[in-house]
Amino acid sequence: MSITFENKTFHLRSSGSSLVMQVTSSGYLAHLYYGHALPDGDYRFETLAPVLPQGSFFPNPPQEDELVSLATAMMEYPCYGTGDFRPSAIAAVGADGSPAVDLRYVSHRIYAGKPAIPGLPATYAAEQDADTLEIDMQDHTGLVVTLIYTAFRDYPVITRSVRAENRGSHTITLERIYSSATDFPTSNYDLLHLWGSWAMERTPERTPLTHGGQRISSLRGSSGHIHNPFAALVEKDASEEMGEVFGFSLVYSGSFAIETEVDSLGQTRILCGINPDGFGWQLQPGEKFDTPETVMVYSDQGIGGMSRTYHKLYSRHLIRGPWRDRDRPIIINNWEATYFGFNEEKLLEIARAAAPLGIEMLVMDDGWFGRRDDDHSSLGDWYVDQNKLPLGLGHLSDELHKLGMQMGIWFEPEMISPDSDLYRAHPDWALQLPGRPNSPARWQYVLDMSRQDVQDYLFERISDILSCAKIEYVKWDFNRNLTEVGSALLPPERQKEVGHRYMLGLYALLERLLNAFPDLLLEGCSGGGGRFDPGMLYYSPQIWTSDDTDPIERLTIQYGTSIVYPPSSMSAHVSASPNHQTGRVTSLNTRGVVAMGGSFGYELDISKLSDSEKSEIADQIRQYHEYAPIIRDGSYYRLMNSHEAGAWEIVSDDGKTVLVGYVSVLVRVVNVRILKLRGLDENARYLDPASGLVYTGGALMHGGLNLSLLNLRDREAVMIKLVRVD
Ligand code: DGJ
């Protein structure tokens, strides 16, 4: 068992990391340590986390206690209003009207395995893969808070979530309830996070921690394009492959916050969870509330080591269902080929050109339902548009299957167009605040997913469509953020619950659909990658990475996304050149190499391509089939900063095959380009079948591949495969 409790000290050990905490004499839960795995030992304040000095401005606990002051001590789950002046993990208003909370240890349980979180996505583990600790803490109001920790046995991963239960006799209103709080004794770290916007998602930014607070957050009702629910504390001298990194990734797709605080003593606190702004949750006596999960990854092999742990964990213990272990179909999506201007004949023309090249699925994007010839109407009217598809979905699907292709379809279920039959019948189904007009975005409002009748309607419409034709894939889009977040069904005192109830409703609907259609492949999407988060990955093993399909722009987007998310989760398509978003001209080869950095597909009018382009596509597809299992299960290394060039490497699980993708970005005439590989066996030999050259692993990692010899010009790319030969 990797969790022990001795001398009032808990020691959780995952493979590679330790978390130590101590119950003090008056029942506080003090944080002693999180980091590199510690051996068995006697850990307490004296031996691990010396108590800091006190003074007039550092109040003492009401009873004498080893902690001396809550204002300076490292706390495991800091509470608001009872002596800790730093940002707190919990504030809850009880019968006395104060949001102060004072949690003291009551009991704990340790067991093998990992519990699910009711209604929420989370990582999962079998009994032999992980151990769990639950610690009950109680306030005098009757609020019982259970801190839930799981330590993974094969990864340096500890997950955290929190359950609150009202065991008192009065209503308790949660004002904030973070999923995790982690204190560090120093601030010798940079903050790494992923910022962005539409068509520019997940750009890594590394900044020094500053005294006071820093905050990465979303108030959009979705994780959003602007920040990702992830942050890492990176030791000052840590780099891509060296040094200590502490990752925090939140398994949630709604409004979130990750806050850091460096106090006057130079200690650091990092908190992750549901954004407290605009949040509130009433707990009646007997009711419970569960937070989403924080996934904490420790790496002593730099940022790359952290990423590889997230990749493996999310590929094996978050993504589920049959598609976790299957090669994903190579799709062609009609969006950039036709936008709204298609009919059955046009789709079949694309399919007839695509099928012989090996493309396996046609995805019909936006515009097949209601009267949707542009984005001004019809969301919610999930009935086929007879003008575009007079013979119905069944006929289109039959024709595609006759060609040997599968069929995918686009939905944007959470939305409602004011110009729709659904809105005319059910205006109360949109999110809304009494007396305030709704703010449209892309001419649409958002459905109130907290309502059971809305979920039922969507389930009925989507299942009907999926049952009336053979449809193997759904692209689940979401093209605006939440405003006027109120529900016509809830009383005023529960309106602050709507944002989180929306997420619970969305997750419940996704779960219900996957139970009804277990083989369905879901692809998440939100105007590209506006909801690319671990919560959505639990339901959709791949997510449309960005609406920006320009391969040079995609280098940065995919580079940033790979900081947390596995390559197989990044849906990536070869689109037309000049690119529709940037006008940049690139070769088909470059577009192919970049799209092969993720789950591969096409998004252009393939029927208009020349024979030589088609035959190049057929070659790409043959190549991708060979690479797909390696991309899905291998270990991923970022070899260069994406501004210099695109350079990544994937080593297969068995170490026998190595893929190297390289895209030159700004070539200089005098340009020596040496690419040092990673993760190889020093003494093994690797053959490059294309050149016939054999290298030792040591030569490739320390001497490097000399790409200068390829004489690549601007925006040219190469995919190199190396095979271990002994
Ligand atoms: C946004 C998506 O990201 C695009 O791929 C496309 O599906 C459009 N929505 C359709 O409206």
PDB file of N, CA and C and ligand atoms in Angstrom, residues 198 333 335-336 340 365-367 372 375 410 412 442 475 477-479 525-529 544 546-547 603, ligand 1:
ATOM      1  N   TRP A 198      -9.238  32.493 -29.961  1.00  0.00           N
ATOM      2  CA  TRP A 198      -9.723  31.705 -31.094  1.00  0.00           C
ATOM      3  C   TRP A 198      -8.618  31.652 -32.158  1.00  0.00           C
ATOM      4  N   ASN A 333     -13.562  16.017 -43.656  1.00  0.00           N
ATOM      5  CA  ASN A 333     -14.635  16.880 -43.156  1.00  0.00           C
ATOM      6  C   ASN A 333     -14.933  17.907 -44.246  1.00  0.00           C
ATOM      7  N   TRP A 335     -16.222  20.935 -43.975  1.00  0.00           N
ATOM      8  CA  TRP A 335     -16.400  22.339 -43.587  1.00  0.00           C
ATOM      9  C   TRP A 335     -15.586  23.277 -44.486  1.00  0.00           C
ATOM     10  N   GLU A 336     -14.295  23.137 -44.500  1.00  0.00           N
ATOM     11  CA  GLU A 336     -13.500  24.073 -45.317  1.00  0.00           C
ATOM     12  C   GLU A 336     -13.641  23.789 -46.813  1.00  0.00           C
ATOM     13  N   PHE A 340     -21.371  26.146 -45.734  1.00  0.00           N
ATOM     14  CA  PHE A 340     -22.794  25.748 -45.681  1.00  0.00           C
ATOM     15  C   PHE A 340     -23.328  25.286 -47.048  1.00  0.00           C
ATOM     16  N   ASP A 365     -20.395  18.399 -41.838  1.00  0.00           N
ATOM     17  CA  ASP A 365     -20.301  19.446 -40.816  1.00  0.00           C
ATOM     18  C   ASP A 365     -21.579  20.272 -40.788  1.00  0.00           C
ATOM     19  N   ASP A 366     -21.490  21.448 -40.224  1.00  0.00           N
ATOM     20  CA  ASP A 366     -22.618  22.356 -39.994  1.00  0.00           C
ATOM     21  C   ASP A 366     -23.437  22.588 -41.274  1.00  0.00           C
ATOM     22  N   GLY A 367     -24.773  22.645 -41.122  1.00  0.00           N
ATOM     23  CA  GLY A 367     -25.622  23.063 -42.237  1.00  0.00           C
ATOM     24  C   GLY A 367     -26.581  22.008 -42.759  1.00  0.00           C
ATOM     25  N   ARG A 372     -30.525  25.919 -42.453  1.00  0.00           N
ATOM     26  CA  ARG A 372     -29.260  26.525 -42.034  1.00  0.00           C
ATOM     27  C   ARG A 372     -28.333  26.704 -43.245  1.00  0.00           C
ATOM     28  N   ASP A 375     -25.009  30.980 -40.555  1.00  0.00           N
ATOM     29  CA  ASP A 375     -25.044  30.688 -39.118  1.00  0.00           C
ATOM     30  C   ASP A 375     -26.072  31.520 -38.357  1.00  0.00           C
ATOM     31  N   TRP A 410     -22.174  16.511 -37.664  1.00  0.00           N
ATOM     32  CA  TRP A 410     -21.911  17.646 -36.766  1.00  0.00           C
ATOM     33  C   TRP A 410     -23.176  17.998 -35.982  1.00  0.00           C
ATOM     34  N   GLU A 412     -24.391  20.913 -32.710  1.00  0.00           N
ATOM     35  CA  GLU A 412     -24.019  21.889 -31.679  1.00  0.00           C
ATOM     36  C   GLU A 412     -25.147  21.884 -30.649  1.00  0.00           C
ATOM     37  N   ARG A 442     -22.707  34.972 -32.348  1.00  0.00           N
ATOM     38  CA  ARG A 442     -22.916  34.199 -33.594  1.00  0.00           C
ATOM     39  C   ARG A 442     -24.415  33.939 -33.799  1.00  0.00           C
ATOM     40  N   LYS A 475     -19.308  15.090 -34.280  1.00  0.00           N
ATOM     41  CA  LYS A 475     -18.495  16.252 -33.893  1.00  0.00           C
ATOM     42  C   LYS A 475     -19.402  17.141 -33.048  1.00  0.00           C
ATOM     43  N   ASP A 477     -19.943  20.411 -31.307  1.00  0.00           N
ATOM     44  CA  ASP A 477     -19.396  21.768 -31.353  1.00  0.00           C
ATOM     45  C   ASP A 477     -20.038  22.654 -30.280  1.00  0.00           C
ATOM     46  N   PHE A 478     -19.439  23.810 -30.043  1.00  0.00           N
ATOM     47  CA  PHE A 478     -19.914  24.725 -28.992  1.00  0.00           C
ATOM     48  C   PHE A 478     -19.306  26.087 -29.334  1.00  0.00           C
ATOM     49  N   ASN A 479     -20.123  26.970 -29.955  1.00  0.00           N
ATOM     50  CA  ASN A 479     -19.538  28.140 -30.615  1.00  0.00           C
ATOM     51  C   ASN A 479     -19.785  29.485 -29.957  1.00  0.00           C
ATOM     52  N   CYS A 525     -15.327  19.900 -29.770  1.00  0.00           N
ATOM     53  CA  CYS A 525     -14.972  21.071 -30.568  1.00  0.00           C
ATOM     54  C   CYS A 525     -15.621  22.280 -29.910  1.00  0.00           C
ATOM     55  N   SER A 526     -14.946  23.408 -29.980  1.00  0.00           N
ATOM     56  CA  SER A 526     -15.591  24.647 -29.559  1.00  0.00           C
ATOM     57  C   SER A 526     -14.937  25.766 -30.346  1.00  0.00           C
ATOM     58  N   GLY A 527     -15.495  26.058 -31.530  1.00  0.00           N
ATOM     59  CA  GLY A 527     -14.842  27.036 -32.392  1.00  0.00           C
ATOM     60  C   GLY A 527     -13.362  26.689 -32.487  1.00  0.00           C
ATOM     61  N   GLY A 528     -13.077  25.436 -32.844  1.00  0.00           N
ATOM     62  CA  GLY A 528     -11.713  24.912 -32.744  1.00  0.00           C
ATOM     63  C   GLY A 528     -11.519  24.382 -31.343  1.00  0.00           C
ATOM     64  N   GLY A 529     -10.449  24.812 -30.681  1.00  0.00           N
ATOM     65  CA  GLY A 529     -10.071  24.217 -29.398  1.00  0.00           C
ATOM     66  C   GLY A 529     -10.453  25.055 -28.204  1.00  0.00           C
ATOM     67  N   TRP A 544     -11.150  18.788 -31.778  1.00  0.00           N
ATOM     68  CA  TRP A 544     -10.663  19.631 -32.881  1.00  0.00           C
ATOM     69  C   TRP A 544      -9.765  20.710 -32.274  1.00  0.00           C
ATOM     70  N   SER A 546      -7.959  23.341 -33.350  1.00  0.00           N
ATOM     71  CA  SER A 546      -8.090  24.771 -33.627  1.00  0.00           C
ATOM     72  C   SER A 546      -8.767  24.961 -34.966  1.00  0.00           C
ATOM     73  N   ASP A 547      -9.481  26.086 -35.115  1.00  0.00           N
ATOM     74  CA  ASP A 547     -10.023  26.422 -36.429  1.00  0.00           C
ATOM     75  C   ASP A 547      -8.915  26.919 -37.347  1.00  0.00           C
ATOM     76  N   GLU A 603      -9.536  18.158 -44.789  1.00  0.00           N
ATOM     77  CA  GLU A 603     -10.649  19.110 -44.759  1.00  0.00           C
ATOM     78  C   GLU A 603     -10.483  20.064 -45.936  1.00  0.00           C
TER      79      GLU A 603
HETATM   80  C1  DGJ B   1     -16.619  25.805 -35.545  1.00  0.00           C
HETATM   81  C2  DGJ B   1     -15.780  24.592 -35.783  1.00  0.00           C
HETATM   82  O1  DGJ B   1     -14.559  24.716 -35.136  1.00  0.00           O
HETATM   83  C3  DGJ B   1     -15.597  24.390 -37.270  1.00  0.00           C
HETATM   84  O2  DGJ B   1     -14.748  23.317 -37.522  1.00  0.00           O
HETATM   85  C4  DGJ B   1     -16.952  24.178 -37.892  1.00  0.00           C
HETATM   86  O3  DGJ B   1     -17.501  22.997 -37.416  1.00  0.00           O
HETATM   87  C5  DGJ B   1     -17.855  25.364 -37.591  1.00  0.00           C
HETATM   88  N1  DGJ B   1     -17.905  25.622 -36.185  1.00  0.00           N
HETATM   89  C6  DGJ B   1     -19.244  25.114 -38.096  1.00  0.00           C
HETATM   90  O4  DGJ B   1     -20.104  26.097 -37.731  1.00  0.00           O
END
